[in-house]
JSON list of C-alpha atoms in Angstrom, two decimals:
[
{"chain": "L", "resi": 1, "resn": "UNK", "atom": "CA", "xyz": [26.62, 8.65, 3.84]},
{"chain": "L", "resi": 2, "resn": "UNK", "atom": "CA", "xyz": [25.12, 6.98, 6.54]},
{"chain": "L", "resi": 3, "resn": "UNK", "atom": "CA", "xyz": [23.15, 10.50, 7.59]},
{"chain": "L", "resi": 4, "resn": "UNK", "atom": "CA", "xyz": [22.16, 10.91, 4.19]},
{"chain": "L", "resi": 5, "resn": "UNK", "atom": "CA", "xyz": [20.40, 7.47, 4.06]},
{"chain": "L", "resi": 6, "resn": "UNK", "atom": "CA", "xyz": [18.30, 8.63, 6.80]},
{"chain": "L", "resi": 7, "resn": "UNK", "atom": "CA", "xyz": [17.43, 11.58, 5.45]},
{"chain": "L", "resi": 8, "resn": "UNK", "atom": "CA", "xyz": [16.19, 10.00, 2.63]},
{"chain": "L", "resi": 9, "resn": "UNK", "atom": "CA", "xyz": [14.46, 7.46, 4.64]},
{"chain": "L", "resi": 10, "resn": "UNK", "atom": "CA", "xyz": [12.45, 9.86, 6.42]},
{"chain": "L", "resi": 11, "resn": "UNK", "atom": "CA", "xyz": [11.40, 11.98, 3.78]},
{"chain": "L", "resi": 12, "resn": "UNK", "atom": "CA", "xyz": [9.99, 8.53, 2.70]},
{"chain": "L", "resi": 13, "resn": "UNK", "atom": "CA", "xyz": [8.32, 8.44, 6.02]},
{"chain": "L", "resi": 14, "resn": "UNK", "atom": "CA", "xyz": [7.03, 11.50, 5.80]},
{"chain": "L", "resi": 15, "resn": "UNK", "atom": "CA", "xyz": [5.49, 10.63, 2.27]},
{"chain": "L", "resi": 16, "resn": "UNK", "atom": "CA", "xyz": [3.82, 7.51, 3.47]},
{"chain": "L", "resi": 17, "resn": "UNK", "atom": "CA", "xyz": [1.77, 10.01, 6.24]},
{"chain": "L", "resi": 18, "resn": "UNK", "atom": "CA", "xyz": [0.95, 12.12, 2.87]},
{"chain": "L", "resi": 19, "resn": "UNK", "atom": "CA", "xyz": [-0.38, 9.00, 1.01]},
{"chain": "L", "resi": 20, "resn": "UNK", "atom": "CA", "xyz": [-2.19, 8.33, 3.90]},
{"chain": "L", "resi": 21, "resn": "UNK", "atom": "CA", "xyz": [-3.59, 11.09, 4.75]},
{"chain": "L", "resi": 22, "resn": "UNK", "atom": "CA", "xyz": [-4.58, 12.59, 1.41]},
{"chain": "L", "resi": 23, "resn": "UNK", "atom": "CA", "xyz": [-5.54, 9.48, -0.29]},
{"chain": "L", "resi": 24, "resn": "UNK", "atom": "CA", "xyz": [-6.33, 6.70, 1.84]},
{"chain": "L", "resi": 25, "resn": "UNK", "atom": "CA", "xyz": [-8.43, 8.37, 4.35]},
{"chain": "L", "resi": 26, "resn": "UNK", "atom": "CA", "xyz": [-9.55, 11.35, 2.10]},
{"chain": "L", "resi": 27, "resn": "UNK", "atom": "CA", "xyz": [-11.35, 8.64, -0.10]},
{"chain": "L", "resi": 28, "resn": "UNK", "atom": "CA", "xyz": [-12.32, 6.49, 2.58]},
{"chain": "L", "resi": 29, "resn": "UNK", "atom": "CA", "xyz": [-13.90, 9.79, 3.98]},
{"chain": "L", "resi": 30, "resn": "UNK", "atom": "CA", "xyz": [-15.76, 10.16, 0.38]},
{"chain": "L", "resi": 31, "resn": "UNK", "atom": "CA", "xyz": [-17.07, 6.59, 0.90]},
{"chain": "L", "resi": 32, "resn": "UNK", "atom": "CA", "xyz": [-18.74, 7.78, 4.04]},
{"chain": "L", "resi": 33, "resn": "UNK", "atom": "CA", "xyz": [-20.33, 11.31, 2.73]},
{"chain": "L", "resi": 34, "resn": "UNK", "atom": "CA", "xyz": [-22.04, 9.99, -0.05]},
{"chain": "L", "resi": 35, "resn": "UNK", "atom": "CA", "xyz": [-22.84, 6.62, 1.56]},
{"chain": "L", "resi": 36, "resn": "UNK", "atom": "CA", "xyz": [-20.97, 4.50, -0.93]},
{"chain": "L", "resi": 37, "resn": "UNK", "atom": "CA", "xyz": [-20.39, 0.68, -0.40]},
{"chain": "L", "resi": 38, "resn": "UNK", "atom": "CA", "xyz": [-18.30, -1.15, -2.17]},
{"chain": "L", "resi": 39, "resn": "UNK", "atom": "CA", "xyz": [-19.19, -4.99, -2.77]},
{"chain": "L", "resi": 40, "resn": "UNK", "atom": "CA", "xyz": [-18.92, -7.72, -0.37]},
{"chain": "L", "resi": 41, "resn": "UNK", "atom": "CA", "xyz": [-15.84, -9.00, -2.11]},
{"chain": "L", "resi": 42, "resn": "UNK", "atom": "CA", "xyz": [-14.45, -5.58, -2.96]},
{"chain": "L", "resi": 43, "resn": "UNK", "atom": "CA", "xyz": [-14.21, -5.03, 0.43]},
{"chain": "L", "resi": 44, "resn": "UNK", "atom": "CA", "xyz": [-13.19, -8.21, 1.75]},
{"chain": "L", "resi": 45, "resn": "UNK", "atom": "CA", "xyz": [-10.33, -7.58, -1.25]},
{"chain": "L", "resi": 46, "resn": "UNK", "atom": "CA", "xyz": [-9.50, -4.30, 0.18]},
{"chain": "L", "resi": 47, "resn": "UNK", "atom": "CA", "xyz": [-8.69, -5.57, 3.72]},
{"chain": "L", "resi": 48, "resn": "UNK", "atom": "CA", "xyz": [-6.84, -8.33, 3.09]},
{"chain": "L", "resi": 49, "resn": "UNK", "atom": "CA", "xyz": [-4.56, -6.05, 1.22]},
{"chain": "L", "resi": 50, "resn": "UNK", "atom": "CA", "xyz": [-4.72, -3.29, 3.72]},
{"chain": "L", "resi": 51, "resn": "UNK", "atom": "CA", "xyz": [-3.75, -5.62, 6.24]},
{"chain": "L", "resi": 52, "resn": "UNK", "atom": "CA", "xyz": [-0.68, -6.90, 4.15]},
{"chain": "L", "resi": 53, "resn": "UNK", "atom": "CA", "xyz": [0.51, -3.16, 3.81]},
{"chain": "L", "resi": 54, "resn": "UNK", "atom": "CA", "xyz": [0.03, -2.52, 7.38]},
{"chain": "L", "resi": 55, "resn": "UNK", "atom": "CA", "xyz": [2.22, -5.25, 8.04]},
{"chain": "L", "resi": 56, "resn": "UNK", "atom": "CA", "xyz": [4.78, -4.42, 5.10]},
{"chain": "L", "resi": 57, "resn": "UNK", "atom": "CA", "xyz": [4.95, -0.85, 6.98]},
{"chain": "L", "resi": 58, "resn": "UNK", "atom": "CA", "xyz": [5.21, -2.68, 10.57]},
{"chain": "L", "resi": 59, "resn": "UNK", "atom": "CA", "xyz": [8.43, -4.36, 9.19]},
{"chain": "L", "resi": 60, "resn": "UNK", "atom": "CA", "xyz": [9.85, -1.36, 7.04]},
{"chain": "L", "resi": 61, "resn": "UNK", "atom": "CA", "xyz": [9.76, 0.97, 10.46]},
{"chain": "L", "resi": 62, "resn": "UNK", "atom": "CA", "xyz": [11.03, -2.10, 12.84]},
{"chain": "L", "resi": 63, "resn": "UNK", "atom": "CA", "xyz": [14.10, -2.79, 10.00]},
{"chain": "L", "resi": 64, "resn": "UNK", "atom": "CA", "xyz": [14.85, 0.81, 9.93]},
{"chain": "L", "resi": 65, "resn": "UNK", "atom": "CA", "xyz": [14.97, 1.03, 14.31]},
{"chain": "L", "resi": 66, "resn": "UNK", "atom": "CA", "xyz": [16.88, -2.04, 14.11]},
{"chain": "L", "resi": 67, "resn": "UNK", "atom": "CA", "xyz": [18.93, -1.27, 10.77]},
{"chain": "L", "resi": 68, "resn": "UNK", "atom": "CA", "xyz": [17.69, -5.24, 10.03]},
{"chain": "L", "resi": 69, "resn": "UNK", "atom": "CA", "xyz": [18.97, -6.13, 6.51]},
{"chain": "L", "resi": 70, "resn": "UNK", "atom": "CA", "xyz": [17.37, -9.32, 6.78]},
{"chain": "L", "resi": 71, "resn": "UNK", "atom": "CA", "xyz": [13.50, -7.39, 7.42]},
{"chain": "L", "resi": 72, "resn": "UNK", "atom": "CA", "xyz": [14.64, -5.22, 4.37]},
{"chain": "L", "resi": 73, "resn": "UNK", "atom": "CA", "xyz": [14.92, -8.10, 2.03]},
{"chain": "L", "resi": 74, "resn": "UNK", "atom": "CA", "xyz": [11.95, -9.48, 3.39]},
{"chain": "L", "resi": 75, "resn": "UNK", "atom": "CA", "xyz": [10.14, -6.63, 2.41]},
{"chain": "L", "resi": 76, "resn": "UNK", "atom": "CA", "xyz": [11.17, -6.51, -0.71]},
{"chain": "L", "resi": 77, "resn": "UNK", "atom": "CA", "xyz": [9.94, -10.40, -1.46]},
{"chain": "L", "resi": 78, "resn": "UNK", "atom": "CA", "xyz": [6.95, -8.71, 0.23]},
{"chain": "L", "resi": 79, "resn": "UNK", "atom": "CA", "xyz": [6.81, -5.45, -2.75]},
{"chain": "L", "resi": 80, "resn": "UNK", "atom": "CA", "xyz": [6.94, -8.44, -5.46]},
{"chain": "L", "resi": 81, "resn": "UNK", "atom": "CA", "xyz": [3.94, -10.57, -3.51]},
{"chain": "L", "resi": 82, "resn": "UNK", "atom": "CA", "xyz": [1.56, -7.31, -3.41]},
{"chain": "L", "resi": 83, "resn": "UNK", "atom": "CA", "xyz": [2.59, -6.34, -6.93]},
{"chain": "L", "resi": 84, "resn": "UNK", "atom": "CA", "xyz": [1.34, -9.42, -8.33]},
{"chain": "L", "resi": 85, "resn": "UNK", "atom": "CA", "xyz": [-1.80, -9.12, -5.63]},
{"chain": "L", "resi": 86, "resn": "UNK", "atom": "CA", "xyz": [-2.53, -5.80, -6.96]},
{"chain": "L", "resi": 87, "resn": "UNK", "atom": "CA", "xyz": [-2.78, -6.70, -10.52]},
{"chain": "L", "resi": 88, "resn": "UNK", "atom": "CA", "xyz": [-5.36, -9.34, -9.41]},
{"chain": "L", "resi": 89, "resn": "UNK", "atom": "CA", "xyz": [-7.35, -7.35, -7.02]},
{"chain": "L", "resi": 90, "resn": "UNK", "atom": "CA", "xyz": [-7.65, -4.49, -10.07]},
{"chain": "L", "resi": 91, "resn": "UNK", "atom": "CA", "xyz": [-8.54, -7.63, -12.40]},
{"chain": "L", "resi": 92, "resn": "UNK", "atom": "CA", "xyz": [-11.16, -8.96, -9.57]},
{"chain": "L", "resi": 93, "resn": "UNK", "atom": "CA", "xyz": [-12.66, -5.36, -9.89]},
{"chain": "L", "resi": 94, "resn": "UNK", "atom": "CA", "xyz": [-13.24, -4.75, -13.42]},
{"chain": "L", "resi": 95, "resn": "UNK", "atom": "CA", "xyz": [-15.13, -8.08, -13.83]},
{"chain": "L", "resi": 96, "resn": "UNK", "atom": "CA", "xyz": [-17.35, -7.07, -11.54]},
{"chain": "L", "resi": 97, "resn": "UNK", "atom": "CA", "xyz": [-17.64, -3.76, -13.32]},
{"chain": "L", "resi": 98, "resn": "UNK", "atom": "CA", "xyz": [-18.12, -5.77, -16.36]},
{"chain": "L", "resi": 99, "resn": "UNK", "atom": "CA", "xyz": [-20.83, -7.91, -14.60]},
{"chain": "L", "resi": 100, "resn": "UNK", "atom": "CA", "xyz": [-22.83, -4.37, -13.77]},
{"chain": "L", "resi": 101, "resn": "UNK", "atom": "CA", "xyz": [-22.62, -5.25, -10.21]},
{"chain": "L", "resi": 102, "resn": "UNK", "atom": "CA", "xyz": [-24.10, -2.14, -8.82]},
{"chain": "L", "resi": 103, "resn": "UNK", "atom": "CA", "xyz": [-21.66, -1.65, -5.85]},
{"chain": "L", "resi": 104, "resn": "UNK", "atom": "CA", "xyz": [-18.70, -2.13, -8.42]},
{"chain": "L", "resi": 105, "resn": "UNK", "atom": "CA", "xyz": [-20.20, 0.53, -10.61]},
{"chain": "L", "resi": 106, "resn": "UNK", "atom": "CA", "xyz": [-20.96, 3.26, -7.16]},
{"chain": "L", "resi": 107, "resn": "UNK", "atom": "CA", "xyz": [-17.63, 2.53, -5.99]},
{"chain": "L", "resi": 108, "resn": "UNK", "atom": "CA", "xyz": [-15.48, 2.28, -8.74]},
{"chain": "L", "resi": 109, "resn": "UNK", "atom": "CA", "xyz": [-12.93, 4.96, -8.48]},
{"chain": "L", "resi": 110, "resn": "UNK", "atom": "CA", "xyz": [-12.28, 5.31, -4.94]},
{"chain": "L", "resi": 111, "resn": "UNK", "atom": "CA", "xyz": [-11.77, 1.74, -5.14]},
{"chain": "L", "resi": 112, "resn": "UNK", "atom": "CA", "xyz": [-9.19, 1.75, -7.90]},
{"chain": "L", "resi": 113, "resn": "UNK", "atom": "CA", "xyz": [-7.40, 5.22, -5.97]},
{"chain": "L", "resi": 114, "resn": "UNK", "atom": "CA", "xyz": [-7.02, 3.21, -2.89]},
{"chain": "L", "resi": 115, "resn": "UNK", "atom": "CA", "xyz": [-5.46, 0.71, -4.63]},
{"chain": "L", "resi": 116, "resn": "UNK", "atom": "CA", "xyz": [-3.34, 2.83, -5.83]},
{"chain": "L", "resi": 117, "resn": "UNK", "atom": "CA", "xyz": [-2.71, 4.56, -2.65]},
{"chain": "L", "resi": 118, "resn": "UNK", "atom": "CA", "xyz": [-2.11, 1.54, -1.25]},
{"chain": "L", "resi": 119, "resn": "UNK", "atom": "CA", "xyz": [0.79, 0.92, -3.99]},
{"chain": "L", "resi": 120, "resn": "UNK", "atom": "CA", "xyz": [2.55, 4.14, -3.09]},
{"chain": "L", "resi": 121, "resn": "UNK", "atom": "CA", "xyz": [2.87, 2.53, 0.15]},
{"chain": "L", "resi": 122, "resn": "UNK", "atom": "CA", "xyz": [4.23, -0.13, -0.87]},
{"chain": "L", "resi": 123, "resn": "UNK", "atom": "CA", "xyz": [6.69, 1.35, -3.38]},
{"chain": "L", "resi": 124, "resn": "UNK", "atom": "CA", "xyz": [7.81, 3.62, -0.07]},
{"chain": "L", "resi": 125, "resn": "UNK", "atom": "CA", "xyz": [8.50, 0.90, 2.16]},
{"chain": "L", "resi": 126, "resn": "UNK", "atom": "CA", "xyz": [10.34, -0.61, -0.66]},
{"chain": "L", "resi": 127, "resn": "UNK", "atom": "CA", "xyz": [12.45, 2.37, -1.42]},
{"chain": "L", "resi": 128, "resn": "UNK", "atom": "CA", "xyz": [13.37, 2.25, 2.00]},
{"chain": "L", "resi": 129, "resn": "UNK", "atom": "CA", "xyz": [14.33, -1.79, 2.16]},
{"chain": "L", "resi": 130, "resn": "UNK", "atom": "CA", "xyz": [16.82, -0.62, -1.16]},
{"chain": "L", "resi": 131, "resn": "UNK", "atom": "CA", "xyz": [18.25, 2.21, 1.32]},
{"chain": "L", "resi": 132, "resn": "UNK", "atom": "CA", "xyz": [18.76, 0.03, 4.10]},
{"chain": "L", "resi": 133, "resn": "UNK", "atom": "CA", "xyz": [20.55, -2.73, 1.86]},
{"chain": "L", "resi": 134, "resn": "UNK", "atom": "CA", "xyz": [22.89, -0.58, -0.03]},
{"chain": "L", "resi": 135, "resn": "UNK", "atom": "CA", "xyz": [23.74, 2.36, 2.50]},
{"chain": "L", "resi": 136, "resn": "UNK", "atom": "CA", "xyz": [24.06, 0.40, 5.53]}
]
């Protein structure tokens, strides 16, 4: 059972890389080609929540090494925090689309898609907090 669980987790793993690679830095790569900004705020937005994933990932890989059921709870307080974050930052976005901001408008998509690479993310270090709760 135990084997299986880290199976799973590391497909999981191997997922996040896929999210990452494919849709976080393949649109942050489309950014930079066509010379796209996004607005101050968008991007001060984006960070912040960048940062909070990068730490929800830190935790998910240190509760896996250390089997931590504690980190894995904590992470999953963490999926409900950036859930509700999310739903703002999209929010934050489309009033500035509404407002015609001109960096809003440019960068519209690619900022919605890394939100919602960013989610996947999330959801996968989540997915592996559940595994790590009920399998071990």
């Amino acid at each position: 059972k135990r084997i299986v669980a880290l199976l799973y987790i590391a497909d999981d793993i191997e997922h996040m890389g896929d999210v990452i690679e494919i849709g976080i830095i393949a649109n942050i790569s489309k950014l930079m080609e066509k010379d796209i900004n996004f607005s101050t705020e968008g991007q001060q937005e984006l960070e912040n929540f960048l940062n909070q994933i990068i730490k929800m990932f830190r935790i998910t890989i240190m509760a896996v090494r250390k089997e931590d059921k504690k980190a894995a709870r904590e992470i999953i307080e963490m999926k409900s925090n950036l859930r509700h974050q999310e739903k703002d930052l999209r929010k934050a976005h489309l009033d500035r689309l509404l407002l015609g901001r001109p960096e809003a408008i440019e960068s519209g998509t690619i900022h919605m898609d890394l939100l919602g690479e960013m989610r996947r993310v999330r959801t996968l270090c989540s997915k592996i907090a559940y595994t790590l709760l009920d399998e071990f």
